[in-house]
XYZ file of N, CA and C in Angstrom:
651
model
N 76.050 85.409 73.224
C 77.151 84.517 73.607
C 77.018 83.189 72.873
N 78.430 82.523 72.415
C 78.219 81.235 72.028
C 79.066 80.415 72.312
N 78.206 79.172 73.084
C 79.067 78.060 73.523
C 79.817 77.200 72.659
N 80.897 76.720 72.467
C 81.247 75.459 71.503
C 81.098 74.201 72.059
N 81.027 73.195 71.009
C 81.088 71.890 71.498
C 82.121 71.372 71.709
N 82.451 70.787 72.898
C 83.624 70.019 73.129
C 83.320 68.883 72.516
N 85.016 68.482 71.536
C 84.639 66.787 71.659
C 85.225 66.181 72.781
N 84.845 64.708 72.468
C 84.975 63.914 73.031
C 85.794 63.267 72.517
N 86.525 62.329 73.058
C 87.176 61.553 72.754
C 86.631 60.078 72.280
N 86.982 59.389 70.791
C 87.803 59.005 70.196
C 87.818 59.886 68.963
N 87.024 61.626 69.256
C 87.362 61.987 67.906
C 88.282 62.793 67.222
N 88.425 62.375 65.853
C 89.918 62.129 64.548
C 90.019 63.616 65.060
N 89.641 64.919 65.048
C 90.082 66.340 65.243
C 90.817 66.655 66.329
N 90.718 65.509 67.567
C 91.507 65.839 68.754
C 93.121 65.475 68.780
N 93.587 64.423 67.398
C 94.182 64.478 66.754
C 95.168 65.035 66.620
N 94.431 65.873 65.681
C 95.144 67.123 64.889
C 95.984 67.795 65.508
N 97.360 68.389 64.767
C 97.900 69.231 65.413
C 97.674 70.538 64.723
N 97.857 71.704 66.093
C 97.527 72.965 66.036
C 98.726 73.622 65.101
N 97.991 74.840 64.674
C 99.303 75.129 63.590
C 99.133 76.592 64.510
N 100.396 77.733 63.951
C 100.284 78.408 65.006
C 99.543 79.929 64.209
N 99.073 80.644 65.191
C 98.093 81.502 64.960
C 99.425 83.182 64.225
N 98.604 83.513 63.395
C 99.518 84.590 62.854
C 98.753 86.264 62.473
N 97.685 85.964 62.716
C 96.204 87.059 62.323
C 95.820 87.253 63.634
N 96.177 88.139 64.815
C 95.688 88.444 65.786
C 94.327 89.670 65.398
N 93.326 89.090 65.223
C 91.924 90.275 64.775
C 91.059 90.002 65.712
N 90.164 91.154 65.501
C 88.765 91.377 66.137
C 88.453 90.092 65.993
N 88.261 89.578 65.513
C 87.471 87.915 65.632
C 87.931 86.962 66.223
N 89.215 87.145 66.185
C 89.972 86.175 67.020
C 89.623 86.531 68.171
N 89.271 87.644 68.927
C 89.282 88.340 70.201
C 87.813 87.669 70.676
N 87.319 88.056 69.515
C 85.549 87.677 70.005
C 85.552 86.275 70.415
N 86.453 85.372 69.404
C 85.993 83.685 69.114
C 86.826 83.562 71.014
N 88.252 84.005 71.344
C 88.148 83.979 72.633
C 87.023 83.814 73.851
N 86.446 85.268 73.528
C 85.462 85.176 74.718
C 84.749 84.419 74.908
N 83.937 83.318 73.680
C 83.258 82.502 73.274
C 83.859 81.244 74.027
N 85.324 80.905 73.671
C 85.738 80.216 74.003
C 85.745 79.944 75.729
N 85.998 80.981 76.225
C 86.374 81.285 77.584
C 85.239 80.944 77.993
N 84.075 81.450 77.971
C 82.724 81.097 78.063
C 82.267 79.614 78.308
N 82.925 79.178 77.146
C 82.685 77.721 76.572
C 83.260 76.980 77.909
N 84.486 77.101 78.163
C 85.524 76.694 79.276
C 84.508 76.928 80.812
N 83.820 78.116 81.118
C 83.181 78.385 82.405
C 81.990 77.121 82.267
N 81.233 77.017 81.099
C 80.201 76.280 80.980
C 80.150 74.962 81.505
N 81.090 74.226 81.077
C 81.839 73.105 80.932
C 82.466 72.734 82.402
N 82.790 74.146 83.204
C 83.557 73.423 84.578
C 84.753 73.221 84.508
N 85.623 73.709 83.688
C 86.447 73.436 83.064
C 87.562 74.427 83.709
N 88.931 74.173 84.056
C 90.386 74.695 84.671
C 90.566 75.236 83.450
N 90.808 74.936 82.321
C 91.335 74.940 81.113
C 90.917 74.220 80.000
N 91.472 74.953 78.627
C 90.742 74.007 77.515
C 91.724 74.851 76.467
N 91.904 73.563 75.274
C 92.480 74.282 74.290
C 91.808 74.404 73.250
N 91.967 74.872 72.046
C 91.178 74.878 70.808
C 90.959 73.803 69.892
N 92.117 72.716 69.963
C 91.845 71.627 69.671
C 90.545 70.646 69.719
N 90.494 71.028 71.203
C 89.005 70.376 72.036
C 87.592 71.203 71.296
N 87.447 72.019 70.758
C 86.524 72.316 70.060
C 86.169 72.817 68.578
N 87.582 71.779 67.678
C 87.579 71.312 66.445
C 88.646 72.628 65.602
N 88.839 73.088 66.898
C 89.788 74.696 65.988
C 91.427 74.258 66.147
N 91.666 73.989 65.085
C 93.511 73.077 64.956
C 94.381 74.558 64.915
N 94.393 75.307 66.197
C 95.012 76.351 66.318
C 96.417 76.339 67.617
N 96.799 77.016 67.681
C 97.734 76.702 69.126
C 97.524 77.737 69.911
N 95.581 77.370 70.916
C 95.587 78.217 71.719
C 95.148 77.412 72.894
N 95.305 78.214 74.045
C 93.980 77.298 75.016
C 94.038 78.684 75.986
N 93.387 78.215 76.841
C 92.988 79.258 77.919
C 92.955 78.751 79.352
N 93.166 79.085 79.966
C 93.207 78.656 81.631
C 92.403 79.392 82.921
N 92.071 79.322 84.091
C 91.967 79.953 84.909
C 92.134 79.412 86.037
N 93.098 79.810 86.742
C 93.162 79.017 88.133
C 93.080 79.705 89.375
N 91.963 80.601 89.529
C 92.232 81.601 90.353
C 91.721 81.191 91.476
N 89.832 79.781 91.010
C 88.938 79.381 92.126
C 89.940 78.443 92.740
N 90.952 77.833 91.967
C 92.242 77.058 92.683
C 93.137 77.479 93.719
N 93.794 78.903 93.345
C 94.246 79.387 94.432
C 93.656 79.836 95.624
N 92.653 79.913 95.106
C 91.586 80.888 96.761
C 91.564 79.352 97.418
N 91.548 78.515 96.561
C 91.375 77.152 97.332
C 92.222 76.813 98.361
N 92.015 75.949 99.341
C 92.959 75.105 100.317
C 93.347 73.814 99.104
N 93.048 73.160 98.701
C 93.388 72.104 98.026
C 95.138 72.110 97.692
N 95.302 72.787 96.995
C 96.744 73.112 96.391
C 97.266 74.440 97.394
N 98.432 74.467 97.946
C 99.370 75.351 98.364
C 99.128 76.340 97.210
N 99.275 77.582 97.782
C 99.698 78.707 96.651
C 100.388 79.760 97.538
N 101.290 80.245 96.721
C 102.189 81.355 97.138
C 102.498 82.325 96.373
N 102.657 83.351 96.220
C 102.786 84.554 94.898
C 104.230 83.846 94.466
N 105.242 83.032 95.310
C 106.121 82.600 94.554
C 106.291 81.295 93.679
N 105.296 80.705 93.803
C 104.961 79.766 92.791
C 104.465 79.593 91.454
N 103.749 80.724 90.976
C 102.988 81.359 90.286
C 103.254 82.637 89.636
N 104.512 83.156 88.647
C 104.941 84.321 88.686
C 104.429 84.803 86.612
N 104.327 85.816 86.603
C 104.011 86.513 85.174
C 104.840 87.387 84.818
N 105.858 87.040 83.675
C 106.073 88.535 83.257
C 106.025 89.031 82.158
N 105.678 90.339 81.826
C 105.052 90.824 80.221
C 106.300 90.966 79.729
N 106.470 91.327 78.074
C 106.943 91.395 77.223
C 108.939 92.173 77.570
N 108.373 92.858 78.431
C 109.775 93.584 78.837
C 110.669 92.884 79.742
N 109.729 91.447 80.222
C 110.337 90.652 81.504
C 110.660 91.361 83.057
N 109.345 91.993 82.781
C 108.672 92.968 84.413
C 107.534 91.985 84.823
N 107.629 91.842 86.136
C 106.654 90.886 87.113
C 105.489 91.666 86.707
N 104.842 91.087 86.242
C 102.928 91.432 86.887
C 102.291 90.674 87.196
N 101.025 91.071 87.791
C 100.041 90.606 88.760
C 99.198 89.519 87.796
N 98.851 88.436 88.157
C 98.248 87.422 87.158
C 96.836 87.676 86.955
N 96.307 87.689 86.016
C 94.986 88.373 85.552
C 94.041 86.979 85.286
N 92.962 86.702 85.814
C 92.183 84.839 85.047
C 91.148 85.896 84.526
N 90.527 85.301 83.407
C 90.965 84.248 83.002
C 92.201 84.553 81.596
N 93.568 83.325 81.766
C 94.462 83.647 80.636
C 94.722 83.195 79.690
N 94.677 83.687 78.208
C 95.250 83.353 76.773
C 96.628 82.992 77.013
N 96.820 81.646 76.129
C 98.384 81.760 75.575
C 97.696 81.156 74.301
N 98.147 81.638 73.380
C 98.792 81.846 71.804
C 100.279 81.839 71.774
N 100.211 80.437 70.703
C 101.423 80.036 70.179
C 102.487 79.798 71.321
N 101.721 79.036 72.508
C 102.555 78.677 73.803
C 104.237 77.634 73.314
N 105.276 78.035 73.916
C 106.057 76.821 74.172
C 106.758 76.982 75.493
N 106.811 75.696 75.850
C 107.250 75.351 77.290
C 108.639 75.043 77.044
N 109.671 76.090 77.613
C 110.707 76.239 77.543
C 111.743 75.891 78.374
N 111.244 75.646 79.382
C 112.046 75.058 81.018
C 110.768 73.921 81.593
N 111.777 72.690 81.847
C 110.939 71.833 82.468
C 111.802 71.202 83.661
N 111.110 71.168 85.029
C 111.752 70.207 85.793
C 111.381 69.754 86.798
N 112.257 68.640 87.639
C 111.077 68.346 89.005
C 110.279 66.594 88.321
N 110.685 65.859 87.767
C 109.219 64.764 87.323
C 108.456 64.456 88.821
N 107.640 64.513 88.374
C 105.906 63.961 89.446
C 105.296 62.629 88.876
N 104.234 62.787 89.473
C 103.020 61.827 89.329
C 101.838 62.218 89.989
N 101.114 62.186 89.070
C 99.766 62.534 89.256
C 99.086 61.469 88.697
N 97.821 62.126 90.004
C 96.695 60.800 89.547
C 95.324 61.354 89.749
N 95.164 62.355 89.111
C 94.040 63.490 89.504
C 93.879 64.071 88.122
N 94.220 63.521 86.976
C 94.241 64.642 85.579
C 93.085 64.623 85.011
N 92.358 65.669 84.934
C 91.260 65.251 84.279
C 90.775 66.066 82.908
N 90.407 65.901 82.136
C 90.203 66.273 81.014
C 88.897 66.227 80.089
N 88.236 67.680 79.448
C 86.515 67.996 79.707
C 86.464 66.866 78.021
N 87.662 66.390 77.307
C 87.499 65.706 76.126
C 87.047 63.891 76.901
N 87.132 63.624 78.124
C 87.265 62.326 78.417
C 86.327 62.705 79.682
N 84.976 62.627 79.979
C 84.175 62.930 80.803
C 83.709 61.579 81.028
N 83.347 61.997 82.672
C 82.971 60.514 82.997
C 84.036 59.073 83.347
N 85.130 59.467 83.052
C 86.146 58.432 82.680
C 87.376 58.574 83.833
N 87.409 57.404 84.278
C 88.673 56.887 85.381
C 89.777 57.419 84.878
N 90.510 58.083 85.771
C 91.791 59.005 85.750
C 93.051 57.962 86.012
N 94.295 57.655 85.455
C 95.321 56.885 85.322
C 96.776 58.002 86.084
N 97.908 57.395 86.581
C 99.131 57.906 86.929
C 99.666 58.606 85.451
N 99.814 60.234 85.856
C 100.566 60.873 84.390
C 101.671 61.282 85.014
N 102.972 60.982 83.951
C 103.907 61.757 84.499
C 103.996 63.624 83.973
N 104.509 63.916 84.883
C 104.272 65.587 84.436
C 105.774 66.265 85.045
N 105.666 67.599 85.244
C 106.925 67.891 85.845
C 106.733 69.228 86.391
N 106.893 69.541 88.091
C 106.768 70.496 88.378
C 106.708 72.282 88.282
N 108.160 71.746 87.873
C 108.421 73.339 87.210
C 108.676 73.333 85.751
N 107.915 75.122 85.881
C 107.392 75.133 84.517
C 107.458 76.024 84.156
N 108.692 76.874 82.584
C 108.435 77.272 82.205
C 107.887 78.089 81.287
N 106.575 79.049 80.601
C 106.048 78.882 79.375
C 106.335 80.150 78.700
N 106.604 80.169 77.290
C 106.449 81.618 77.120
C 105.066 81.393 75.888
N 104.545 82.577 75.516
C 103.053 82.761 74.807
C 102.754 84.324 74.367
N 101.755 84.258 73.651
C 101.307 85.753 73.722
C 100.015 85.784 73.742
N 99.464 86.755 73.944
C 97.992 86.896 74.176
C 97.306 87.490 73.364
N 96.285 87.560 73.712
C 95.047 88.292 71.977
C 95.389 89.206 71.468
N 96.301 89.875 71.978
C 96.895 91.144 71.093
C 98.465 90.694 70.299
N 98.309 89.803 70.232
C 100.208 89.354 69.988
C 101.064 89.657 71.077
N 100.986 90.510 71.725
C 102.236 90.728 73.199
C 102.493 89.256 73.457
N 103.788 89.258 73.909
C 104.641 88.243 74.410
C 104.491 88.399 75.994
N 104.303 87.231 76.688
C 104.689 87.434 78.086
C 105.333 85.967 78.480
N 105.249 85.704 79.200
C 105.565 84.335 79.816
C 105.093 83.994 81.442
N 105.416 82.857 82.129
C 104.865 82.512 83.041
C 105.787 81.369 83.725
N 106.143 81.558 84.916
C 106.878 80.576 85.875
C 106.288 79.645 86.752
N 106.210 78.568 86.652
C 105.219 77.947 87.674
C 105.742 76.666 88.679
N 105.478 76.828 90.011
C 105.965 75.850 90.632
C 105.086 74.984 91.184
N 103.803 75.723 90.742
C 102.241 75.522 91.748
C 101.851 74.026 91.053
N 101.882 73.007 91.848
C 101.372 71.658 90.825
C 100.740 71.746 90.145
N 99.330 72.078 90.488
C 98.076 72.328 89.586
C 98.185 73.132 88.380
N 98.859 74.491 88.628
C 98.819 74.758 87.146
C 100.031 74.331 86.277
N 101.118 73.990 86.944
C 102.371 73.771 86.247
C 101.753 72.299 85.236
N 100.682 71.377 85.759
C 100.249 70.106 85.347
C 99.304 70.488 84.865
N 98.363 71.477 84.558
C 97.333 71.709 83.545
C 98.450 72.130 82.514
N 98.722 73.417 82.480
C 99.993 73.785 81.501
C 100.751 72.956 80.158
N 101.041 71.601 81.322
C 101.617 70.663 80.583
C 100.085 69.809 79.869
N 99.302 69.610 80.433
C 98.145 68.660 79.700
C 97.717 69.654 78.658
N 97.448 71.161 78.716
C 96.730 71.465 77.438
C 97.808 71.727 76.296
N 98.768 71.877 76.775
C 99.822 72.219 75.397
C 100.011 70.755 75.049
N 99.927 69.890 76.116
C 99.790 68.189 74.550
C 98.415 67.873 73.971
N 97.601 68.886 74.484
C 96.215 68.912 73.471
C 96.668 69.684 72.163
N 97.422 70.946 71.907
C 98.209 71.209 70.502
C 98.758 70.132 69.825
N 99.275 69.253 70.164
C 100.185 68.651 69.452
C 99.416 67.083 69.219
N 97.897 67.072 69.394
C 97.753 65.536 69.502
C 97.580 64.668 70.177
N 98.077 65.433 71.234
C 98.357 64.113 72.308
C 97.502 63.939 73.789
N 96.874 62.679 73.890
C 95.909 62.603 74.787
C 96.506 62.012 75.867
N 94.686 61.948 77.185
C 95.747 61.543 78.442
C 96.132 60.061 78.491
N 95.554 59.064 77.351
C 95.703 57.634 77.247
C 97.314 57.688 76.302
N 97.602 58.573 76.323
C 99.018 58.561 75.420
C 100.110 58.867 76.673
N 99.534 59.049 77.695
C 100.499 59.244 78.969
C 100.690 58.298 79.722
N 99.211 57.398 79.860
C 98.751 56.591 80.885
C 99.669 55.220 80.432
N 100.119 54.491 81.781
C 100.544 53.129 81.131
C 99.413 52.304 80.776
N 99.630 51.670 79.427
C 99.114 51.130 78.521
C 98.632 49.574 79.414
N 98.839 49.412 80.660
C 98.512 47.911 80.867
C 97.870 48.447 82.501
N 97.623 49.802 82.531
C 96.646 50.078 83.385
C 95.456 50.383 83.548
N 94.976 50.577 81.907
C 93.600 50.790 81.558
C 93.705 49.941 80.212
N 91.498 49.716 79.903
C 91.460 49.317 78.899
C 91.069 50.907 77.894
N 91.326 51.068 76.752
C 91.239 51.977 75.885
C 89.117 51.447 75.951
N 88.952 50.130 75.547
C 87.242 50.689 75.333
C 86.365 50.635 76.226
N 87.141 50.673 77.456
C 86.181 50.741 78.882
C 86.531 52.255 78.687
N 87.273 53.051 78.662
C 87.265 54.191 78.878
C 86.175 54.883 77.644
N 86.291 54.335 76.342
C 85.609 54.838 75.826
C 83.922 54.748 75.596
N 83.698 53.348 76.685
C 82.223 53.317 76.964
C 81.946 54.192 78.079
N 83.020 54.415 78.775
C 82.135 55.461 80.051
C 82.124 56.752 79.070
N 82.680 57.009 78.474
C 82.529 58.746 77.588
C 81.185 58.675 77.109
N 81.106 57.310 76.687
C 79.717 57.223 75.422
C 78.393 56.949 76.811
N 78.542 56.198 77.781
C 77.416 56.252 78.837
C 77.106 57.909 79.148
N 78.258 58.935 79.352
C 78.161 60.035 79.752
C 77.067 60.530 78.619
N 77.110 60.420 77.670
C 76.993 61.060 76.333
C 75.280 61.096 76.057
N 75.359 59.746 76.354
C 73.404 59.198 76.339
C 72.959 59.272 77.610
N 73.208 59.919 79.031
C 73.054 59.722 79.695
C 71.563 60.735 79.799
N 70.232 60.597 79.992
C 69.517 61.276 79.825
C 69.488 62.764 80.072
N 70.265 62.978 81.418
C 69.951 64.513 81.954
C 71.276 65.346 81.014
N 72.242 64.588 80.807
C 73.412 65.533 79.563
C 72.744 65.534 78.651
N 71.885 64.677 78.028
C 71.349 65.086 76.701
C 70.323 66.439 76.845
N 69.286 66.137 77.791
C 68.726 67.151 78.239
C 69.252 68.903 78.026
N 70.224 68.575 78.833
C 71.143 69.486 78.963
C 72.018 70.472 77.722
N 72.971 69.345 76.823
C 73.387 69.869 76.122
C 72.433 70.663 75.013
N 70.888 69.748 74.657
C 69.747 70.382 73.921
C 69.468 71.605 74.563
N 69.849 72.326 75.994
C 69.245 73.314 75.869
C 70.287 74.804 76.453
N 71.670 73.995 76.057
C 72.580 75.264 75.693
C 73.018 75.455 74.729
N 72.270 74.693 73.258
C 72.492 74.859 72.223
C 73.720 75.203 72.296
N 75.095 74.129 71.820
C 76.448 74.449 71.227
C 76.616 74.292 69.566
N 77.675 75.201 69.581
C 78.121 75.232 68.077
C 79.182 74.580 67.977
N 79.058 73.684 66.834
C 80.424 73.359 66.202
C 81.641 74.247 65.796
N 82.325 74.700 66.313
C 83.550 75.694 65.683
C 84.008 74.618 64.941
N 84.422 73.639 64.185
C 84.814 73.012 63.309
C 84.606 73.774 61.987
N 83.027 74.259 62.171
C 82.059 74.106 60.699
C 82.720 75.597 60.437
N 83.326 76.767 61.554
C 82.630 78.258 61.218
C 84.277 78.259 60.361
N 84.256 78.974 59.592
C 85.341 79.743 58.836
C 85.805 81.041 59.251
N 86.702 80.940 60.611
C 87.433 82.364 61.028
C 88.282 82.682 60.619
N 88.627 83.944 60.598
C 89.612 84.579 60.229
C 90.779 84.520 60.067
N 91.298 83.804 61.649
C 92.457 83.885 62.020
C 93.124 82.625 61.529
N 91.919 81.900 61.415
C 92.857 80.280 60.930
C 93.700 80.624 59.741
């Protein structure tokens, strides 16, 4: 198994925008599991590829320890899947979207709970987001499916990792006269040197996916 490194934020690759994936292969499948992996390690709801230097348009999600949860309401009608033929199925975690776009948006919110594994350690600001949500994507095999969401939590992850494709962070949401940009970026960097993460990250040895040359890119 191999973990990747998440960055952190202020770095230039988180940036980048994802270009979209067109080589669905065995490697792509593998670099998934890796990924997914990477995402359990981390504690992580979700994560896109951006966050670990791969300028692709993927991320992955799982919100299943969410629904078993009391925290967030869940209802099978909040939360709906349907494959390629636009037949309901049963939601499977953990899930791929490849080459996601969010096609129906509505409902604006506010949240003040967003948190994100590129900005660790770091005070959470009011994001606007929007309840309902809908995405279409395909998964490691190219199949098309899509996804309806009314459930806050994932309808508002949804929306935070698909503006990790495009660039866009959670200080690009936050009002600008409610935080300072380098207080946030000294708590990332306290996290960073903090003795027991260093500890730590030395002994799950992560890889840079930046450096590897896959296939699919």
């Amino acid at each position: 198994m191999t973990l990747f490194k998440v960055l952190h934020y202020p770095h230039v690759l988180l940036r980048k925008k994802g270009t979209p994936v067109e080589k669905f292969t065995d490697e792509l499948r593998e670099f998934l599991k890796n990924f997914i992996n990477t995402m359990y390690e981390f504690d992580g709801g979700g994560l896109a590829a951006p966050q670990i230097g791969v300028s692709k348009r993927i991320f992955v999600v799982d919100f299943k320890p969410v629904f078993e949860s009391d925290k967030f309401e869940y209802t099978k009608d909040c939360f709906k899947v349907f494959d390629k033929n636009h037949k309901e199925i049963e939601p499977k975690f953990p899930m791929v979207f490849i080459n996601p776009q969010i096609v129906e948006k509505s409902e604006p919110i506010k949240v003040n709970w967003e948190g994100c594994l590129s900005f660790p350690n770091a005070e959470s600001f009011n994001t606007e987001r929007f309840l309902n949500i809908e995405i279409h994507a395909q998964n490691e095999f190219g199949e098309k499916f899509s996804v309806k969401s009314s459930h806050l939590y994932a309808s508002v992850c949804f929306q935070h990792e698909n503006d990790h494709l495009d660039g866009i962070m959670l200080v690009d949401r936050w009002n600008k006269n409610s935080f300072s940009e380098a207080d946030i970026i000294a708590d990332i960097k306290d996290f960073e040197n903090d003795p027991a993460e260093r500890k730590r990250m030395k002994k799950i040895k992560v890889t840079e996916a930046s450096k590897i040359k896959f296939d699919f890119l």
